[in-house]
Coordinates of C-alpha atoms and ligand atoms in Angstrom, one line a residue:
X1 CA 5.0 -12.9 12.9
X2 CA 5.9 -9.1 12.5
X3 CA 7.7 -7.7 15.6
X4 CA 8.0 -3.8 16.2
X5 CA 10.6 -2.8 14.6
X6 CA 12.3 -1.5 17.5
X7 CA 12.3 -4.7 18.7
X8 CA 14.6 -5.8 15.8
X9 CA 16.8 -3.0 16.0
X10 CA 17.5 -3.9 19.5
X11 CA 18.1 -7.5 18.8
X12 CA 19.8 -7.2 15.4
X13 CA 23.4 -6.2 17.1
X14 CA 23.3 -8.9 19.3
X15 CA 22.5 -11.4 16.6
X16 CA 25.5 -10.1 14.5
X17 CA 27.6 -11.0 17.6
X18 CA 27.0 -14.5 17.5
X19 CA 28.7 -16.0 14.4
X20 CA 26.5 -19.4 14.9
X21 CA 23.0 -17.2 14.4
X22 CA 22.1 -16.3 10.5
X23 CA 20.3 -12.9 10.4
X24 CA 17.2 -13.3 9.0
X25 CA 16.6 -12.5 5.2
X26 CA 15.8 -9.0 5.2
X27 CA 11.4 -8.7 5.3
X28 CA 9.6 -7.3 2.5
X29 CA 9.3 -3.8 4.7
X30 CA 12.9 -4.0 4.4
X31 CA 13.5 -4.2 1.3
X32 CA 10.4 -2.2 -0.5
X33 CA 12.3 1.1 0.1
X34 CA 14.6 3.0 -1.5
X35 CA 17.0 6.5 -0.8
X36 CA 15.8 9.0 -2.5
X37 CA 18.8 11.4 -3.0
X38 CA 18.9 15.3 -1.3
X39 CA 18.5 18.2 -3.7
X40 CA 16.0 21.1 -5.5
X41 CA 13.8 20.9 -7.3
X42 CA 10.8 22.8 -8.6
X43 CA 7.4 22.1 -6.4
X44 CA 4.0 22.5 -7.8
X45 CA 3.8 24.5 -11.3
X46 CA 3.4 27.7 -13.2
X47 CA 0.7 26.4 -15.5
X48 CA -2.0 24.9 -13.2
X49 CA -4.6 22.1 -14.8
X50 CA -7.1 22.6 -11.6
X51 CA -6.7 26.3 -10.6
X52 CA -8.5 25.6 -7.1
X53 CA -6.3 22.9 -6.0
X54 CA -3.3 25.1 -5.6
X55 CA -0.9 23.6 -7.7
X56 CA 1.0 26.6 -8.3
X57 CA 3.0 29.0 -8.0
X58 CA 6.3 26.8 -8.8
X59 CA 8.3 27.5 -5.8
X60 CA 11.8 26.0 -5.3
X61 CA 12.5 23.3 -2.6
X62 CA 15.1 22.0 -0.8
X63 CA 15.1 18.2 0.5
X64 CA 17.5 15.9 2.3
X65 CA 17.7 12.5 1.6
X66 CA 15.4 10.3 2.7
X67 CA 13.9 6.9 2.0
X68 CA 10.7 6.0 0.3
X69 CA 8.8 3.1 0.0
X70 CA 8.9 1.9 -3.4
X71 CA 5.5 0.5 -3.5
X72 CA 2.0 1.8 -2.6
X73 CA 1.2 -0.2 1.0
X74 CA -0.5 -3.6 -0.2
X75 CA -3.4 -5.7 1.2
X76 CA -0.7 -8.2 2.5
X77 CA 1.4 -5.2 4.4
X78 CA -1.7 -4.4 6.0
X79 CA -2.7 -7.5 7.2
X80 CA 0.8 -8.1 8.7
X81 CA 0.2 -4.9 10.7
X82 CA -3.2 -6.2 11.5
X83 CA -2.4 -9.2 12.5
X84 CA 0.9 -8.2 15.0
X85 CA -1.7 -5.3 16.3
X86 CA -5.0 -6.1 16.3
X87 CA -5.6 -2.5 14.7
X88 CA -9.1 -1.7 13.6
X89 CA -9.4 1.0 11.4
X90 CA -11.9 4.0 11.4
X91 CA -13.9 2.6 8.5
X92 CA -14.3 -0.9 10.7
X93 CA -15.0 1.4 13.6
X94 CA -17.4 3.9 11.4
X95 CA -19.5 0.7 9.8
X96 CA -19.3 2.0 6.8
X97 CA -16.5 3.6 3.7
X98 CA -17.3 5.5 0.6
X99 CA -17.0 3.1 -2.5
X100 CA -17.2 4.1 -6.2
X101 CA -20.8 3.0 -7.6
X102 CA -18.7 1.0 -10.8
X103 CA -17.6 -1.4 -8.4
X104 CA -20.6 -2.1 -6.8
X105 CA -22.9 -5.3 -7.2
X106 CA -26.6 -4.6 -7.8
X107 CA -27.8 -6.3 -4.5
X108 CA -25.5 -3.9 -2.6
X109 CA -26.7 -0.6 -4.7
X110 CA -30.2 -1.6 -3.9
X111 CA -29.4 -1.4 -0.2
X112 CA -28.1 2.6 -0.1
X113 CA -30.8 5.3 -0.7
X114 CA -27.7 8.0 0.2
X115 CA -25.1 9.5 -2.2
X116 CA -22.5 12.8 -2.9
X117 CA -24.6 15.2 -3.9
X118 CA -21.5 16.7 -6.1
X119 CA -20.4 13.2 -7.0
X120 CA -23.1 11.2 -7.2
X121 CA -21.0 8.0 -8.0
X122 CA -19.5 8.0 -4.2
X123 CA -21.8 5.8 -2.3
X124 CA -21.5 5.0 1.2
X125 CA -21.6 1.6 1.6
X126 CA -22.4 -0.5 5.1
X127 CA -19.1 -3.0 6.0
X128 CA -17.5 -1.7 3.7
X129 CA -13.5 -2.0 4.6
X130 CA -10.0 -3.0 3.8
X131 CA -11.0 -6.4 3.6
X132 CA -14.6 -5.7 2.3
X133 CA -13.9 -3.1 -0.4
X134 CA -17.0 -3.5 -2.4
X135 CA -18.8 -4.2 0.9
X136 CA -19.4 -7.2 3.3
X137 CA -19.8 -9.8 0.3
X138 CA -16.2 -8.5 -1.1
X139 CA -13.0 -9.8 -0.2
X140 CA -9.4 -9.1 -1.3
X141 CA -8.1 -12.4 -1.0
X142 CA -7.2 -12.6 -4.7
X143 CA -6.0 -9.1 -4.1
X144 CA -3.0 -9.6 -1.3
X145 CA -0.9 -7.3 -3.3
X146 CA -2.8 -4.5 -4.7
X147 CA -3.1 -1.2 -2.7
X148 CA -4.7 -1.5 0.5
X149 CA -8.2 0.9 0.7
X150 CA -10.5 2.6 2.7
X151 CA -7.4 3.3 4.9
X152 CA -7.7 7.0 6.4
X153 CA -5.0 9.1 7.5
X154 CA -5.1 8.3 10.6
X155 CA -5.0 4.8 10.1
X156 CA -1.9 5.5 7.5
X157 CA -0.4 6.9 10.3
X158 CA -0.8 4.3 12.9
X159 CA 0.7 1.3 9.7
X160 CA 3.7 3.8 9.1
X161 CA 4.5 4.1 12.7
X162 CA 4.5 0.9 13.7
X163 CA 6.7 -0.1 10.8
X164 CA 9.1 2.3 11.8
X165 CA 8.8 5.0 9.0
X166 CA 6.1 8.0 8.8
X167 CA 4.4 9.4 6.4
X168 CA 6.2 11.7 3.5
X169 CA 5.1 14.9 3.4
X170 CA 3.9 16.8 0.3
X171 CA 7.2 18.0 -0.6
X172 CA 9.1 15.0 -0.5
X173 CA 5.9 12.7 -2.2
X174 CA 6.5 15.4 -4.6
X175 CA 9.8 15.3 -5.5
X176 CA 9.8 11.4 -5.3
X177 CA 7.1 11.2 -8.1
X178 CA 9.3 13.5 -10.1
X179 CA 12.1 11.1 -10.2
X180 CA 14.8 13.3 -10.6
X181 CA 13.0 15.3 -13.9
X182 CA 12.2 19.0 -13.4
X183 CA 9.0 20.5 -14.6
X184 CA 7.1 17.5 -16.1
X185 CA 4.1 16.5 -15.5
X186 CA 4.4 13.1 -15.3
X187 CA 6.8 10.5 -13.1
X188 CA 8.4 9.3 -16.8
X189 CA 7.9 12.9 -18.9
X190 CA 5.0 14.9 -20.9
X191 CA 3.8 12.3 -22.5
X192 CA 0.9 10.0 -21.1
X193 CA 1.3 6.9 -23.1
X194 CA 5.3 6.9 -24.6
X195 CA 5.2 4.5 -27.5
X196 CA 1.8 4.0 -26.8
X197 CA 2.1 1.8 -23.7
X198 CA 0.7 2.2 -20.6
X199 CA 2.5 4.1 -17.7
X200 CA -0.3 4.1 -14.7
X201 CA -3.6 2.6 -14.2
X202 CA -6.1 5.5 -14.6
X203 CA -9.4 5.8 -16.3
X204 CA -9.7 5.1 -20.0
X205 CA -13.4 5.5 -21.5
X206 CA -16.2 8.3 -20.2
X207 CA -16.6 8.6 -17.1
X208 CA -18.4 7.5 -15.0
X209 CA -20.1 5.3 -17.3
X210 CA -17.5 3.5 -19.6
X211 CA -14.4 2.3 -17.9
X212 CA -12.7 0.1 -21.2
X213 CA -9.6 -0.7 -18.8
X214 CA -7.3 -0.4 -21.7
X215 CA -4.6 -0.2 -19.4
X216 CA -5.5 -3.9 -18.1
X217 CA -7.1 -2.7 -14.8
X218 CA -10.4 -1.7 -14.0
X219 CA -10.1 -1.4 -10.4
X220 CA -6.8 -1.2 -8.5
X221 CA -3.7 -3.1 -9.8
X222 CA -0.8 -4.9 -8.1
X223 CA 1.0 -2.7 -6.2
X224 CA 4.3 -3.4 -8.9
X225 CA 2.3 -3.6 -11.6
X226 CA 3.4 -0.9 -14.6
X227 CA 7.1 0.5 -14.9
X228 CA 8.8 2.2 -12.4
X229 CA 10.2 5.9 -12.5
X230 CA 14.0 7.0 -12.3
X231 CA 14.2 6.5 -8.9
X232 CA 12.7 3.2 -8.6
X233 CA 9.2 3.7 -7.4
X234 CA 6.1 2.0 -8.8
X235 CA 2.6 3.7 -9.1
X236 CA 3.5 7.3 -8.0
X237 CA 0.4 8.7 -9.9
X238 CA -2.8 6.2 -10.7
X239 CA -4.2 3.3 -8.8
X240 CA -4.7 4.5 -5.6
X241 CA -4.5 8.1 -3.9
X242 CA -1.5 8.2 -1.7
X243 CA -1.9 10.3 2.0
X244 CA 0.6 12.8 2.7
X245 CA 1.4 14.5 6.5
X246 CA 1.1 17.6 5.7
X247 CA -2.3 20.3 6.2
X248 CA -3.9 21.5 3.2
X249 CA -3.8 24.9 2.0
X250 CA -4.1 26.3 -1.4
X251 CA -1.8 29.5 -1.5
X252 CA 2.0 29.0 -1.1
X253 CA 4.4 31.5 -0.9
X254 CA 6.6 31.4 -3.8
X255 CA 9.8 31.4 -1.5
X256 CA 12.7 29.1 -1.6
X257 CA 11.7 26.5 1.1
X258 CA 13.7 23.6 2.8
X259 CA 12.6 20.5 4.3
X260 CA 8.8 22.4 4.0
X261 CA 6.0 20.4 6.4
X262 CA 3.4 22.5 5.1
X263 CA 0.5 24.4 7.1
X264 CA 0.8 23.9 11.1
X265 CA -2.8 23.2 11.1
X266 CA -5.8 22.5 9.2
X267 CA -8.8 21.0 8.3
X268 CA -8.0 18.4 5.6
X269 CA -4.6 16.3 4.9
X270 CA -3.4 16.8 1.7
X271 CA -3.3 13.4 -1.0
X272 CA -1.6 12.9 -4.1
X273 CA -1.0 11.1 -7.4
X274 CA -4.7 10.5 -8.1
X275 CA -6.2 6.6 -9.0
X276 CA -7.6 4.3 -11.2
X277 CA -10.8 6.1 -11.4
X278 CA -8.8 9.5 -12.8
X279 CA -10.1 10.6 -16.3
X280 CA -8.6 14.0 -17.8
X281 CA -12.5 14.9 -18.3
X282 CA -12.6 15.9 -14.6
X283 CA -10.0 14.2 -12.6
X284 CA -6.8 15.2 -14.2
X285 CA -4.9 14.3 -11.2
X286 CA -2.6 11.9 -12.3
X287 CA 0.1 14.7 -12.2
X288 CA 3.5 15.1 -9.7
X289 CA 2.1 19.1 -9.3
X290 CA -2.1 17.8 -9.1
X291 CA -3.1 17.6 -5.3
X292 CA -6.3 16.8 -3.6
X293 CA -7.6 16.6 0.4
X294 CA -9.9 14.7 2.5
X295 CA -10.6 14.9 6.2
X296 CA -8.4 12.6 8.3
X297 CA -10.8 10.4 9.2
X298 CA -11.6 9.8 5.7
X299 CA -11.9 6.5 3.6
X300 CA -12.8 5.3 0.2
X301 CA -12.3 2.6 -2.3
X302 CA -9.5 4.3 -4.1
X303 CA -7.5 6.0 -1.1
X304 CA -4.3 4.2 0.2
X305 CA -0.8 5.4 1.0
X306 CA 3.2 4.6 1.1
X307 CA 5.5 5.8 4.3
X308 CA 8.8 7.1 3.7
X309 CA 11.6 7.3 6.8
X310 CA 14.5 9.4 7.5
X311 CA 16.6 6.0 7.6
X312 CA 15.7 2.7 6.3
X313 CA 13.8 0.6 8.6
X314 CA 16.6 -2.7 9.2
X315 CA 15.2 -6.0 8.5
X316 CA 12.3 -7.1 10.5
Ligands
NAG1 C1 -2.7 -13.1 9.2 O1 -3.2 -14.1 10.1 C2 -4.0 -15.0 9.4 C3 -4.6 -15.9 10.4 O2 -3.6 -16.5 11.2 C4 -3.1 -15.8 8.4 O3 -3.9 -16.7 7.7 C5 -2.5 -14.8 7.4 O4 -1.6 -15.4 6.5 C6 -1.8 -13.7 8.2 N1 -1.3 -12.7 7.2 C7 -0.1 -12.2 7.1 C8 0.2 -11.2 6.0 O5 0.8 -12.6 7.8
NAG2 C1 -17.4 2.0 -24.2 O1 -16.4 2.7 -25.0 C2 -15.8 1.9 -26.0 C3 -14.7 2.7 -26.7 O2 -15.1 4.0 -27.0 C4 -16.9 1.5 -27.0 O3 -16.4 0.7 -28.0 C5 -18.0 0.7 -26.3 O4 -19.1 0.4 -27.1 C6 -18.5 1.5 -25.1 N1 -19.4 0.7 -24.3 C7 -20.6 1.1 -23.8 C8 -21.3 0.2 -23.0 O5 -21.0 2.2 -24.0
CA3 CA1 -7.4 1.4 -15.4
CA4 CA1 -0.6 5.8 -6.4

């Protein structure tokens, strides 16, 4: 089972001491990450899709190196944490998680008399959880590696620490879904479908109504599932919205800004990338500059996250 990873920093000296001991193959938590190079680059945009989200001005931003996961966190991750911890997350403590109505069975729609009043197809849905992410009657077990859900930040928080890593913050998310290419709007260029193939699982079809899943997914996919960018890392923008640490705030200075950890306070934690539920028609999100918010506490059926750390975590 998962120990802290302090616990195998300690230990992993003394194991390279004794010839006779093999270290352990390094874990998955290991090896999912990867450096992500220092430099500037060009944060937000000058030509905004969603003028209230603050996605502009372009501002230019200077990052260390650090390390990012290469994955969105994954059902299995989660349970590992889970299982080493205990850890029960707000939605388990709530009784309850906002879940997208598509995704819903009819037996569990009948139950809720209760919706979003601006998006009606966000129902809040009793047991719904990380393991239950349609509700009680749901499970992921033929889901071990797709995103994990209904996680909020807080819970995000409380995975990434006790992996040893942290949360990226905006800038960094950012410049990791930009892999290395300045001013596009996408992790692989301008161009949502190169060659006609398919780059991120979003929406195809109207929405709400008609999800065709051209893109093989209706819901969320495996967490490697579609190509990676330049640097390595899978499902930047689409299948599930990724938490960031920083406060949300919708004006930016336009100053040259390093290592920037956004607002000292706020209301609302700022997300990024966008899901499988995104559709240009109103939730064209799936953009390194789009941004989005929720409260911390905060959980739905297409909200995960990915940590990042100053130095890769050592094998656990
Ligand atoms: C968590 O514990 C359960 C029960 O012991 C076990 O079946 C499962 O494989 C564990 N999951 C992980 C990811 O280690
Ligand atoms: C969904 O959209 C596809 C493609 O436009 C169309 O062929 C199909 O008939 C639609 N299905 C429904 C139920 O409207
Ligand atoms: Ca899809
Ligand atoms: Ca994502």
């Amino acid at each position: 089972m998962a120990a802290p990873i302090g616990l195998c920093r300690c230990l992993l000296p003394l194991l390279l001491a004794v010839p006779w001991v093999t270290v352990p193959p390094p874990g998955v938590f290991a090896v999912q990450m990867v450096l992500i190079p220092g430099g500037v680059f060009t944060m937000g945009t000058q030509e905004p899709e969603i003028q209230q989200d603050g996605e502009g001005p372009a501002r230019r931003v200077h990052l260390g190196s650090f390390h990012m996961d290469q994955y969105e966190v994954s059902n299995q991750d989660f349970e590992s944490f889970v299982n080493a911890t205990g850890y029960v997350t707000e939605a388990e403590k709530f009784g309850d998680s906002f879940v997208f109505e598509g995704m819903l069975s009819e037996a569990v729609k009948a139950d809720i008399d209760q919706a979003v009043a601006a998006a009606p197809w966000w129902l809040p849905v009793k047991g719904a959880s990380w393991r239950h992410p349609e509700g009680p009657d749901s499970s992921i077990s033929s889901r071990m590696d797709h995103p994990v859900l209904h996680v909020s930040w807080n819970d995000a928080v409380a995975f990434c620490t006790w992996a040893g890593k942290r949360l990226p913050t905006e800038a960094e998310w950012e410049y990791s879904c930009r892999g290395g290419l300045e001013n596009r709007l996408f992790p692989w260029g301008n161009k949502l479908q190169p060659k006609g193939q398919h780059y991120a699982n979003i929406w195809q079809g109207e929405f709400p109504t008609n999800n065709t899943a051209e893109d093989g997914y209706k819901g969320t996919a495996p967490v490697s599932a579609f190509p990676p960018n330049a640097y390595g890392l899978y499902n930047m923008v689409g299948n599930a919205w990724e938490w960031t640490s920083d406060w949300w705030a919708v004006h930016h200075s336009p100053q040259e800004l390093h290592n920037p950890k956004g607002p000292s306070s706020g209301t609302d934690r700022v997300k990024k990338g966008g899901s499988y539920m995104c559709h240009k028609s109103y939730c064209y999100r799936y953009r390194c500059a789009a941004r989005s918010q929720n409260t911390p506490d905060s959980s739905a059926s297409n909200l995960g996250f990915r940590c990042a750390a100053d130095t890769a975590p050592g094998p656990r």
